[in-house]
Coordinates of C-alpha atoms and ligand atoms in Angstrom, one line a residue:
M1 CA -31.4 4.4 3.2
T2 CA -27.5 4.4 1.1
V3 CA -26.4 5.7 -1.5
L4 CA -25.5 4.3 -4.9
R5 CA -21.9 5.6 -5.8
K6 CA -21.3 5.6 -9.2
N7 CA -19.0 5.3 -11.7
L8 CA -16.9 7.8 -13.5
I9 CA -17.0 6.8 -16.5
D10 CA -15.8 10.5 -19.8
G11 CA -17.5 12.5 -17.4
E12 CA -19.8 10.8 -16.2
W13 CA -21.3 9.0 -12.9
L14 CA -22.9 5.7 -14.5
G15 CA -24.4 2.6 -13.6
E16 CA -26.8 0.3 -11.9
A17 CA -26.5 -1.0 -8.3
G18 CA -24.5 -3.9 -8.3
S19 CA -22.6 -4.4 -4.6
R20 CA -22.7 -3.4 -1.0
N21 CA -20.5 -2.6 1.5
I22 CA -20.6 -4.3 5.1
N23 CA -19.1 -2.5 8.0
P24 CA -16.0 -4.9 9.5
S25 CA -16.3 -3.9 12.9
N26 CA -20.2 -4.5 12.7
T27 CA -21.2 -6.7 10.1
N28 CA -25.7 -5.2 10.7
D29 CA -24.1 -1.3 9.3
V30 CA -23.8 -1.6 5.8
V31 CA -21.4 2.1 4.6
G32 CA -23.0 2.3 1.0
E33 CA -23.3 0.8 -2.5
Y34 CA -22.0 1.5 -5.5
A35 CA -22.2 0.2 -9.1
S36 CA -20.4 -2.4 -10.0
A37 CA -18.3 -1.8 -14.1
G38 CA -18.5 -4.9 -16.4
P39 CA -15.7 -6.0 -19.1
V40 CA -17.7 -3.2 -21.7
E41 CA -17.2 -0.3 -19.1
A42 CA -14.2 -1.5 -19.1
K43 CA -13.1 -0.8 -21.9
Q44 CA -15.1 1.9 -21.9
A45 CA -13.7 4.4 -19.3
I46 CA -10.0 3.4 -21.3
A47 CA -11.4 4.6 -24.6
A48 CA -12.4 7.8 -23.1
A49 CA -8.8 7.8 -21.1
K50 CA -7.1 7.2 -24.4
A51 CA -8.9 10.4 -25.9
A52 CA -8.4 12.4 -23.2
F53 CA -4.0 12.0 -23.3
P54 CA -3.1 14.0 -26.0
A55 CA -5.3 17.2 -24.8
W56 CA -4.2 16.0 -20.5
S57 CA -0.4 15.1 -21.1
R58 CA 0.4 19.0 -23.7
S59 CA -1.7 21.2 -20.5
G60 CA 0.6 23.2 -18.7
P61 CA 2.2 23.1 -15.4
L62 CA -0.3 24.7 -13.9
A63 CA -3.7 23.7 -14.8
R64 CA -2.5 20.2 -14.2
H65 CA -1.2 22.1 -9.7
A66 CA -4.2 23.6 -9.2
V67 CA -6.2 20.3 -9.7
L68 CA -3.8 18.2 -7.2
K69 CA -3.1 21.8 -4.9
K70 CA -7.3 22.2 -4.8
T71 CA -7.6 17.8 -4.4
S72 CA -5.2 18.3 -0.7
D73 CA -6.5 21.1 0.3
E74 CA -10.0 19.8 -0.3
I75 CA -8.8 16.3 1.8
M76 CA -7.0 17.8 4.6
A77 CA -10.2 20.0 5.0
R78 CA -12.5 17.3 5.5
K79 CA -9.7 14.9 7.0
D80 CA -12.2 13.7 10.5
E81 CA -15.5 12.2 8.3
I82 CA -13.1 11.1 5.4
G83 CA -11.2 8.9 8.0
R84 CA -13.9 8.2 9.7
S85 CA -15.8 6.8 6.2
L86 CA -12.4 4.7 6.1
A87 CA -12.6 3.3 9.4
R88 CA -16.1 2.6 9.2
E89 CA -14.9 0.3 5.4
E90 CA -11.6 -0.5 6.3
G91 CA -11.8 -1.5 10.0
K92 CA -9.1 0.3 10.4
T93 CA -8.7 3.1 13.5
L94 CA -10.0 6.2 13.3
A95 CA -6.7 7.9 14.2
E96 CA -5.2 5.5 11.7
G97 CA -8.3 6.2 9.2
V98 CA -7.2 10.5 10.2
G99 CA -3.7 9.3 9.6
E100 CA -3.8 8.2 6.4
T101 CA -6.1 11.2 4.8
I102 CA -3.9 13.1 6.5
R103 CA -1.1 11.7 4.4
A104 CA -2.9 11.0 1.4
A105 CA -3.2 15.4 1.1
Q106 CA 0.8 15.5 1.5
I107 CA 0.8 13.4 -1.3
F108 CA -1.0 15.7 -3.8
D109 CA 0.5 18.3 -2.0
F110 CA 3.2 17.2 -3.5
F111 CA 2.9 16.4 -6.7
A112 CA 1.4 20.4 -7.2
G113 CA 4.4 20.8 -6.4
E114 CA 6.3 19.0 -8.7
T115 CA 4.5 19.6 -11.7
L116 CA 5.4 23.6 -10.8
R117 CA 8.9 21.5 -11.4
L118 CA 9.6 19.0 -13.9
S119 CA 12.3 20.3 -15.9
G120 CA 14.6 18.2 -19.5
E121 CA 18.7 19.1 -20.1
L122 CA 20.1 19.9 -22.7
V123 CA 23.8 18.8 -23.7
P124 CA 26.2 20.0 -26.4
S125 CA 26.4 17.2 -29.3
V126 CA 28.6 15.2 -30.2
R127 CA 28.4 16.5 -33.9
P128 CA 28.8 20.8 -34.1
G129 CA 26.4 22.7 -34.6
V130 CA 23.4 20.3 -33.4
G131 CA 21.7 20.4 -29.6
V132 CA 21.2 18.1 -27.7
E133 CA 17.5 18.3 -25.4
M134 CA 16.1 15.5 -22.8
T135 CA 12.1 15.5 -22.2
R136 CA 10.3 13.5 -20.8
E137 CA 6.8 12.9 -21.4
G138 CA 3.6 11.3 -19.5
V139 CA 3.1 7.4 -20.9
G140 CA -0.4 8.0 -22.0
V141 CA -3.6 5.3 -19.9
V142 CA -2.0 4.3 -16.6
G143 CA -4.2 1.8 -14.9
I144 CA -4.5 1.7 -11.0
I145 CA -5.5 -1.4 -9.4
T146 CA -4.7 -1.1 -6.1
P147 CA -5.7 -3.7 -2.5
W148 CA -8.3 -2.7 0.3
N149 CA -5.7 -2.3 3.3
F150 CA -4.9 1.4 2.1
P151 CA -8.0 2.9 0.7
I152 CA -7.2 6.2 0.4
A153 CA -2.9 6.5 0.2
I154 CA -2.3 3.7 -2.3
P155 CA -4.9 5.6 -4.4
A156 CA -3.3 8.9 -4.0
W157 CA 0.5 7.7 -4.6
K158 CA 0.0 6.5 -8.3
I159 CA -3.3 9.2 -9.6
A160 CA -1.4 12.3 -7.8
P161 CA 2.2 12.4 -9.5
A162 CA -0.1 10.0 -12.7
L163 CA -1.8 12.7 -13.2
A164 CA 1.5 14.9 -12.6
Y165 CA 3.5 13.7 -15.5
G166 CA 0.6 14.2 -17.7
N167 CA -1.3 10.6 -17.9
T168 CA -4.8 9.9 -17.8
I169 CA -6.0 7.6 -15.7
V170 CA -7.8 4.6 -15.0
F171 CA -8.2 3.2 -11.9
K172 CA -10.2 -0.3 -10.3
P173 CA -9.3 -0.1 -7.0
A174 CA -9.7 -3.2 -4.0
E175 CA -13.8 -4.5 -4.2
L176 CA -13.6 -4.1 -0.1
V177 CA -13.0 -0.5 0.3
P178 CA -14.9 1.6 -2.8
E179 CA -15.4 5.0 -1.0
S180 CA -12.2 5.3 0.1
A181 CA -11.9 5.5 -4.0
W182 CA -14.9 7.4 -4.8
T183 CA -14.7 9.8 -2.3
I184 CA -11.3 10.9 -3.7
V185 CA -12.3 10.8 -8.1
D186 CA -15.1 13.0 -7.0
I187 CA -12.8 15.3 -4.9
L188 CA -10.9 15.2 -8.2
H189 CA -13.6 15.3 -11.0
R190 CA -15.5 18.7 -9.1
A191 CA -11.1 20.3 -8.5
G192 CA -12.3 20.5 -12.0
L193 CA -10.1 17.4 -14.1
P194 CA -10.6 18.0 -17.8
K195 CA -13.1 14.2 -18.5
G196 CA -11.2 11.1 -19.6
V197 CA -9.0 12.4 -17.5
L198 CA -10.0 10.0 -15.1
N199 CA -11.9 6.8 -14.7
L200 CA -13.6 5.4 -12.1
V201 CA -14.6 1.2 -12.8
M202 CA -15.5 -0.9 -9.2
G203 CA -15.9 -4.0 -9.8
K204 CA -14.2 -7.6 -9.2
G205 CA -10.5 -7.8 -10.2
S206 CA -11.3 -10.7 -12.1
V207 CA -13.6 -8.7 -14.6
V208 CA -12.7 -5.6 -14.9
G209 CA -9.0 -5.6 -14.2
Q210 CA -8.6 -8.9 -16.2
A211 CA -10.1 -6.2 -19.2
M212 CA -7.1 -3.7 -17.9
L213 CA -5.0 -6.2 -18.2
D214 CA -6.4 -6.8 -21.5
S215 CA -6.0 -3.9 -22.9
P216 CA -3.6 -2.7 -25.2
D217 CA -4.3 0.9 -24.9
V218 CA -3.9 0.0 -21.2
T219 CA -0.3 1.4 -21.9
A220 CA 1.4 1.0 -18.1
I221 CA 0.0 -1.2 -14.5
S222 CA -0.2 0.8 -11.7
F223 CA -0.7 -2.6 -9.6
T224 CA -0.5 -2.9 -5.9
G225 CA -1.2 -5.8 -4.3
S226 CA -0.7 -10.3 -3.8
V227 CA 1.9 -11.7 -5.9
G228 CA -0.9 -14.0 -7.1
T229 CA -2.3 -10.5 -9.1
G230 CA 0.9 -9.1 -9.7
K231 CA 2.4 -13.0 -11.7
R232 CA -0.8 -12.5 -14.0
V233 CA -0.1 -8.0 -14.5
A234 CA 3.9 -9.2 -15.4
A235 CA 2.6 -11.7 -17.4
A236 CA 0.1 -9.5 -19.7
S237 CA 2.0 -6.8 -19.4
V238 CA 5.0 -8.7 -21.4
E239 CA 2.2 -9.5 -24.0
H240 CA 1.2 -5.7 -24.2
M241 CA 4.7 -5.2 -23.5
R242 CA 3.3 -2.6 -21.7
K243 CA 5.4 -0.8 -18.7
F244 CA 4.5 -1.9 -15.5
Q245 CA 5.1 -1.2 -11.8
L246 CA 4.5 -4.1 -9.2
E247 CA 3.9 -3.6 -4.5
M248 CA 3.4 -6.9 -3.6
G249 CA 4.2 -9.0 -0.8
G250 CA 5.9 -8.7 2.1
K251 CA 7.1 -11.4 5.1
N252 CA 9.8 -8.9 6.7
P253 CA 12.1 -9.3 9.4
L254 CA 12.5 -6.9 13.1
V255 CA 15.7 -7.5 14.6
V256 CA 16.6 -7.2 17.9
L257 CA 19.8 -7.2 19.5
D258 CA 21.0 -7.8 23.1
D259 CA 22.2 -4.2 23.8
A260 CA 18.5 -3.1 22.3
D261 CA 16.0 -0.7 24.1
L262 CA 13.9 -3.5 25.7
G263 CA 10.8 -0.3 25.9
T264 CA 12.2 0.3 22.3
A265 CA 12.2 -3.1 20.9
V266 CA 8.6 -4.0 22.1
D267 CA 6.6 -0.3 20.7
C268 CA 8.5 -1.0 17.8
A269 CA 7.1 -5.2 18.0
V270 CA 4.1 -3.8 18.4
N271 CA 3.5 -1.1 16.3
G272 CA 4.7 -2.9 13.5
A273 CA 3.3 -6.3 14.4
Y274 CA 0.3 -5.7 14.8
F275 CA -1.6 -2.2 14.4
S276 CA -4.1 -1.4 11.6
T277 CA -4.6 -5.4 12.6
G278 CA -1.5 -6.2 11.1
Q279 CA -2.4 -5.8 7.5
R280 CA 0.4 -4.0 6.3
C281 CA 2.9 -5.7 3.5
T282 CA 5.1 -3.2 5.4
A283 CA 4.1 -5.3 9.0
S284 CA 6.7 -6.8 11.1
S285 CA 6.0 -10.8 10.5
R286 CA 9.1 -12.3 12.2
L287 CA 10.5 -10.7 14.8
I288 CA 14.8 -11.5 15.3
V289 CA 15.7 -11.8 19.0
T290 CA 19.1 -12.9 19.8
E291 CA 18.3 -15.2 22.7
G292 CA 20.0 -12.2 25.5
I293 CA 17.0 -10.7 25.4
H294 CA 15.2 -13.4 24.1
D295 CA 12.9 -14.3 27.0
R296 CA 12.1 -10.5 28.4
F297 CA 11.7 -9.3 25.1
V298 CA 9.4 -11.7 25.4
D299 CA 7.5 -11.2 28.6
A300 CA 8.2 -8.3 28.5
M301 CA 5.3 -8.4 25.2
R302 CA 2.7 -10.5 26.7
D303 CA 1.9 -7.6 28.7
R304 CA 1.8 -4.8 26.1
L305 CA -0.6 -7.3 24.3
D306 CA -2.4 -8.1 27.2
K307 CA -3.2 -4.1 27.7
L308 CA -4.5 -3.6 23.7
V309 CA -8.0 -2.8 23.3
I310 CA -9.3 -4.3 20.6
G311 CA -12.6 -3.6 19.8
D312 CA -14.3 -1.4 17.3
A313 CA -12.6 1.0 15.4
L314 CA -14.9 2.9 15.4
D315 CA -14.8 3.7 19.2
A316 CA -12.1 7.0 20.3
K317 CA -10.1 3.9 22.9
T318 CA -9.7 1.3 20.1
Q319 CA -5.7 0.5 19.5
I320 CA -6.6 -2.6 17.1
G321 CA -9.7 -2.8 14.9
P322 CA -11.4 -5.7 14.1
V323 CA -9.9 -8.2 10.6
V324 CA -10.8 -6.7 6.8
D325 CA -13.4 -9.7 6.2
Q326 CA -14.3 -13.2 7.0
T327 CA -12.0 -14.3 4.5
Q328 CA -9.1 -12.4 5.9
L329 CA -10.1 -14.1 9.5
K330 CA -9.7 -17.5 7.9
Q331 CA -6.6 -17.4 5.8
D332 CA -4.7 -15.4 10.1
E333 CA -6.3 -18.2 11.6
D334 CA -5.7 -20.4 9.2
Y335 CA -2.2 -20.1 10.1
I336 CA -2.9 -19.7 13.1
A337 CA -3.7 -23.0 12.8
I338 CA -0.4 -23.5 10.6
G339 CA 1.9 -22.5 13.9
R340 CA 0.4 -24.9 16.3
Q341 CA 1.4 -28.0 14.0
E342 CA 4.2 -26.6 12.6
G343 CA 5.4 -26.9 17.1
A344 CA 5.7 -23.3 17.8
E345 CA 4.3 -22.4 20.6
L346 CA 2.1 -19.4 21.1
A347 CA 2.9 -17.3 24.1
F348 CA -0.2 -14.5 23.3
G349 CA -3.6 -15.2 22.6
G350 CA -4.8 -16.3 18.4
D351 CA -8.8 -16.3 19.3
R352 CA -12.4 -14.9 18.3
L353 CA -13.2 -12.3 20.3
E354 CA -16.6 -11.3 21.3
R355 CA -18.0 -7.9 20.6
G356 CA -21.1 -5.5 20.9
T357 CA -21.2 -6.2 17.6
P358 CA -21.1 -8.2 15.3
G359 CA -17.3 -8.7 13.6
F360 CA -14.3 -9.9 12.2
Y361 CA -12.3 -9.5 15.9
L362 CA -9.1 -11.6 16.2
Q363 CA -6.6 -11.1 19.6
P364 CA -3.5 -10.6 18.6
A365 CA -1.0 -13.5 18.2
L366 CA 2.4 -14.0 18.6
F367 CA 5.1 -17.4 18.7
V368 CA 7.2 -18.8 20.5
G369 CA 9.9 -21.1 20.0
S370 CA 9.5 -21.0 15.7
T371 CA 12.3 -21.5 13.2
N372 CA 12.4 -19.5 10.1
A373 CA 11.2 -22.8 7.7
M374 CA 8.6 -22.9 9.1
R375 CA 5.3 -22.3 6.9
I376 CA 4.2 -19.4 9.3
S377 CA 8.0 -17.9 8.9
R378 CA 8.1 -18.0 4.8
E379 CA 4.4 -17.0 3.9
E380 CA 2.3 -14.1 4.5
I381 CA -0.2 -13.8 6.4
F382 CA -1.6 -10.0 6.7
G383 CA -3.5 -10.5 10.0
P384 CA -2.4 -10.1 13.6
V385 CA 0.4 -12.9 13.9
A386 CA 4.3 -12.7 14.6
N387 CA 6.6 -15.2 15.7
V388 CA 10.1 -15.0 17.9
I389 CA 12.7 -16.6 16.0
R390 CA 15.0 -17.0 18.6
V391 CA 18.8 -16.4 17.5
K392 CA 22.6 -16.6 18.8
D393 CA 24.0 -13.2 17.6
Y394 CA 24.3 -10.4 15.7
D395 CA 25.6 -11.8 12.6
E396 CA 23.2 -15.5 12.5
A397 CA 20.6 -12.5 12.6
L398 CA 21.3 -11.0 9.7
A399 CA 21.2 -14.7 8.1
V400 CA 18.0 -15.1 9.2
A401 CA 16.3 -12.0 8.4
N402 CA 17.6 -12.1 3.9
D403 CA 16.4 -15.9 4.1
T404 CA 13.0 -14.6 2.9
P405 CA 11.5 -14.5 -0.6
F406 CA 10.0 -10.9 0.0
G407 CA 12.2 -8.2 0.8
L408 CA 9.4 -4.6 1.7
T409 CA 11.1 -2.7 5.1
S410 CA 13.8 -5.1 8.4
G411 CA 14.2 -3.2 11.2
I412 CA 16.8 -4.0 13.7
C413 CA 16.6 -2.1 17.2
T414 CA 20.1 -2.1 19.2
T415 CA 22.5 1.0 20.5
S416 CA 25.5 -0.8 18.5
L417 CA 26.0 2.0 15.7
K418 CA 28.1 -0.9 14.6
H419 CA 25.5 -3.5 14.3
A420 CA 22.6 -0.5 12.7
T421 CA 25.0 0.7 10.5
H422 CA 26.3 -2.9 8.8
F423 CA 22.3 -3.8 9.3
K424 CA 21.5 -0.8 6.5
R425 CA 23.4 -2.2 4.5
N426 CA 23.6 -5.8 4.3
S427 CA 19.8 -6.1 4.8
E428 CA 17.9 -7.4 2.1
A429 CA 15.6 -4.6 1.4
G430 CA 13.9 -2.0 -0.6
M431 CA 13.4 0.4 2.9
V432 CA 15.2 -0.5 6.5
M433 CA 14.3 1.2 9.9
V434 CA 17.3 1.6 12.3
N435 CA 15.4 1.6 15.7
L436 CA 11.7 2.5 14.4
P437 CA 9.0 0.0 13.1
T438 CA 9.3 -1.0 9.7
A439 CA 6.0 0.4 9.5
G440 CA 5.1 3.6 8.8
V441 CA 7.4 5.6 5.8
D442 CA 7.7 9.4 4.5
F443 CA 5.4 10.1 1.7
H444 CA 8.1 12.2 0.3
V445 CA 10.4 9.9 -0.4
P446 CA 11.3 6.5 -2.5
F447 CA 9.0 3.7 -1.3
G448 CA 9.1 -0.2 -2.6
G449 CA 10.9 -3.0 -1.8
R450 CA 13.0 -6.2 -3.6
K451 CA 13.5 -9.7 -4.5
G452 CA 9.5 -11.2 -4.6
S453 CA 8.3 -8.3 -3.4
S454 CA 8.5 -5.9 -5.7
Y455 CA 8.8 -5.0 -9.4
G456 CA 9.6 -2.2 -11.1
P457 CA 10.7 1.1 -10.3
R458 CA 9.7 3.1 -6.8
E459 CA 6.9 4.6 -6.3
Q460 CA 6.1 8.4 -4.5
G461 CA 8.7 11.5 -3.9
R462 CA 11.1 11.8 -7.4
Y463 CA 11.0 8.9 -7.8
A464 CA 7.4 8.4 -8.6
M465 CA 8.5 10.6 -11.7
E466 CA 10.3 7.6 -13.6
F467 CA 7.3 4.8 -13.7
Y468 CA 5.3 7.7 -15.2
T469 CA 7.2 9.2 -17.6
T470 CA 8.6 8.8 -20.6
V471 CA 12.6 10.4 -22.2
K472 CA 12.7 12.1 -25.3
T473 CA 16.1 13.4 -26.7
A474 CA 15.2 14.9 -29.3
Y475 CA 18.6 16.2 -31.8
T476 CA 18.4 20.0 -33.6
F477 CA 20.8 21.1 -35.5
A478 CA 20.7 25.4 -36.0
G479 CA 22.4 25.7 -39.7
Ligands
NAD501 P1 -5.5 -8.5 -4.7 O1 -4.3 -9.2 -5.1 O2 -6.5 -10.0 -4.2 O3 -6.3 -7.6 -4.9 C1 -4.6 -6.4 -5.2 C2 -6.9 -5.8 -6.8 O4 -6.2 -6.5 -7.8 C3 -7.6 -5.1 -7.0 O5 -8.2 -4.5 -7.1 C4 -8.5 -6.6 -7.0 O6 -9.9 -6.6 -7.5 C5 -7.4 -6.5 -8.3 N1 -6.8 -8.0 -8.9 C6 -7.5 -9.4 -8.8 N2 -7.9 -10.1 -10.0 C7 -7.6 -9.7 -10.7 C8 -7.1 -9.6 -11.6 N3 -7.1 -11.6 -12.8 N4 -6.7 -8.8 -12.9 C9 -6.3 -7.8 -12.3 N5 -6.3 -7.1 -11.4 C10 -6.8 -7.8 -10.4 O7 -5.2 -7.7 -3.3 P2 -5.2 -7.6 -1.9 O8 -6.2 -8.4 -1.1 O9 -6.5 -6.2 -1.9 O10 -4.4 -6.3 -0.9 C11 -3.3 -7.6 0.0 C12 -2.2 -7.4 -1.0 O11 -2.0 -6.7 -0.9 C13 -0.9 -7.9 0.2 O12 0.0 -9.2 -0.5 C14 0.3 -7.5 0.7 O13 1.3 -7.5 0.7 C15 -0.5 -5.9 -0.5 N6 0.4 -5.1 -0.6 C16 1.9 -4.5 -0.9 C17 1.9 -3.1 -0.7 C18 2.7 -2.7 -1.1 O14 3.9 -1.6 -1.3 N7 4.4 -3.8 -1.2 C19 1.5 -2.0 -0.1 C20 -0.5 -2.6 0.8 C21 -0.6 -4.3 0.7

């Protein structure tokens, strides 16, 4: 018997059964049943958040610290159980699920600390006898809209700073991963948040998400997801003159130079391109390789890919879990067909795999002989598919790396300090990695990109304050 998970609106768990959540490793396994909010529930949630804002925004740092710290502690204490549930609903491996859960706990811990460190500035006015104070205040009701690929870390890195800086929240998670979203909200609710401060509205993006975009009472929206939806968020937010922040797709390059350590380069490429089934906005989908190391790199990649264990996410031996659902699987397979039609050569994988249970298993795919003009080089696939682009030298590699509408992460594998330094300075990406995978970042430093990947202030770390607060300048004449 599955338990019905309800929406949290104004401190009450509400709603009837609306949707079922299926395990992508075994489609016979129903993870749970979830209430589905509509426009009425969205409006109620927004009204509750609006009503709760004045008191929460004036609550002292201790009240906010207590809730965030307690939440961090509970997530950490339950990391194995929550991580397993995350792997069951999203399809990433157990190790990845537990790792992501630990990260969520660390994020809540970090922002618990930030509540005690919020400061302002006091400067003399240019007018004698007048003082000027600059302080930061919460912005109001924040709409949080999240994707399915990091079901607990992305909600954590938006909810934690929003609460720390005194905002109230309407949270709409992705339809595919309601269990992780519900779990995090349940923990925060029991940690002692006053009613209305955090509201959960599970449901369709086109219905609940759209109701949030259309409401003049949502003062800011933090969105992570696809470029198409991001553009809708932007257009609706401009209409309402609201603050918004978008984290969207990537087509991240990993450059491998002749002087790279081959083992490091292959580790970075396999991790960056295929771990989490390639379903990371920071995945390395373009492997840009100079000609002196090209053939050795491709041979070593084939060897390594052949040894990867692809299977049920809940099996401890699995290194690559299934694709998240049928729609994403079709997209991956369509792009594999497109790559072939465009003239790239499939050097490894790309086939559906049968396992003991019905699931969306796909062999990691590696193309060679591709150019940067091909669609597989320009469009985000969001699956375990990468392509190698052969280049002459470092200068060509940098030019190809930057020739993309996206700019989230980039990486270079080299033993040359000169090239590593030049690449860090000249790569048009928000995050640059040297001898590290393009995916995999710290929780206490800014996260975000450039060009078509991101819009607005950075997320995470102390930089998150920029989005979740507004600055007030106050003048006092003491007489
Ligand atoms: P998506 O755009 O389909 O959905 C994201 C969220 O938006 C979901 O909660 C969805 O329900 C909601 N939504 C859909 N239509 C809406 C509407 N009309 N109004 C309001 N909300 C609506 O994206 P997805 O498929 O869940 O996630 C995959 C995408 O997310 C990829 O492009 C990936 O690169 C991106 N992503 C980016 C980052 C980053 O930080 N840059 C991180 C993770 C994922």
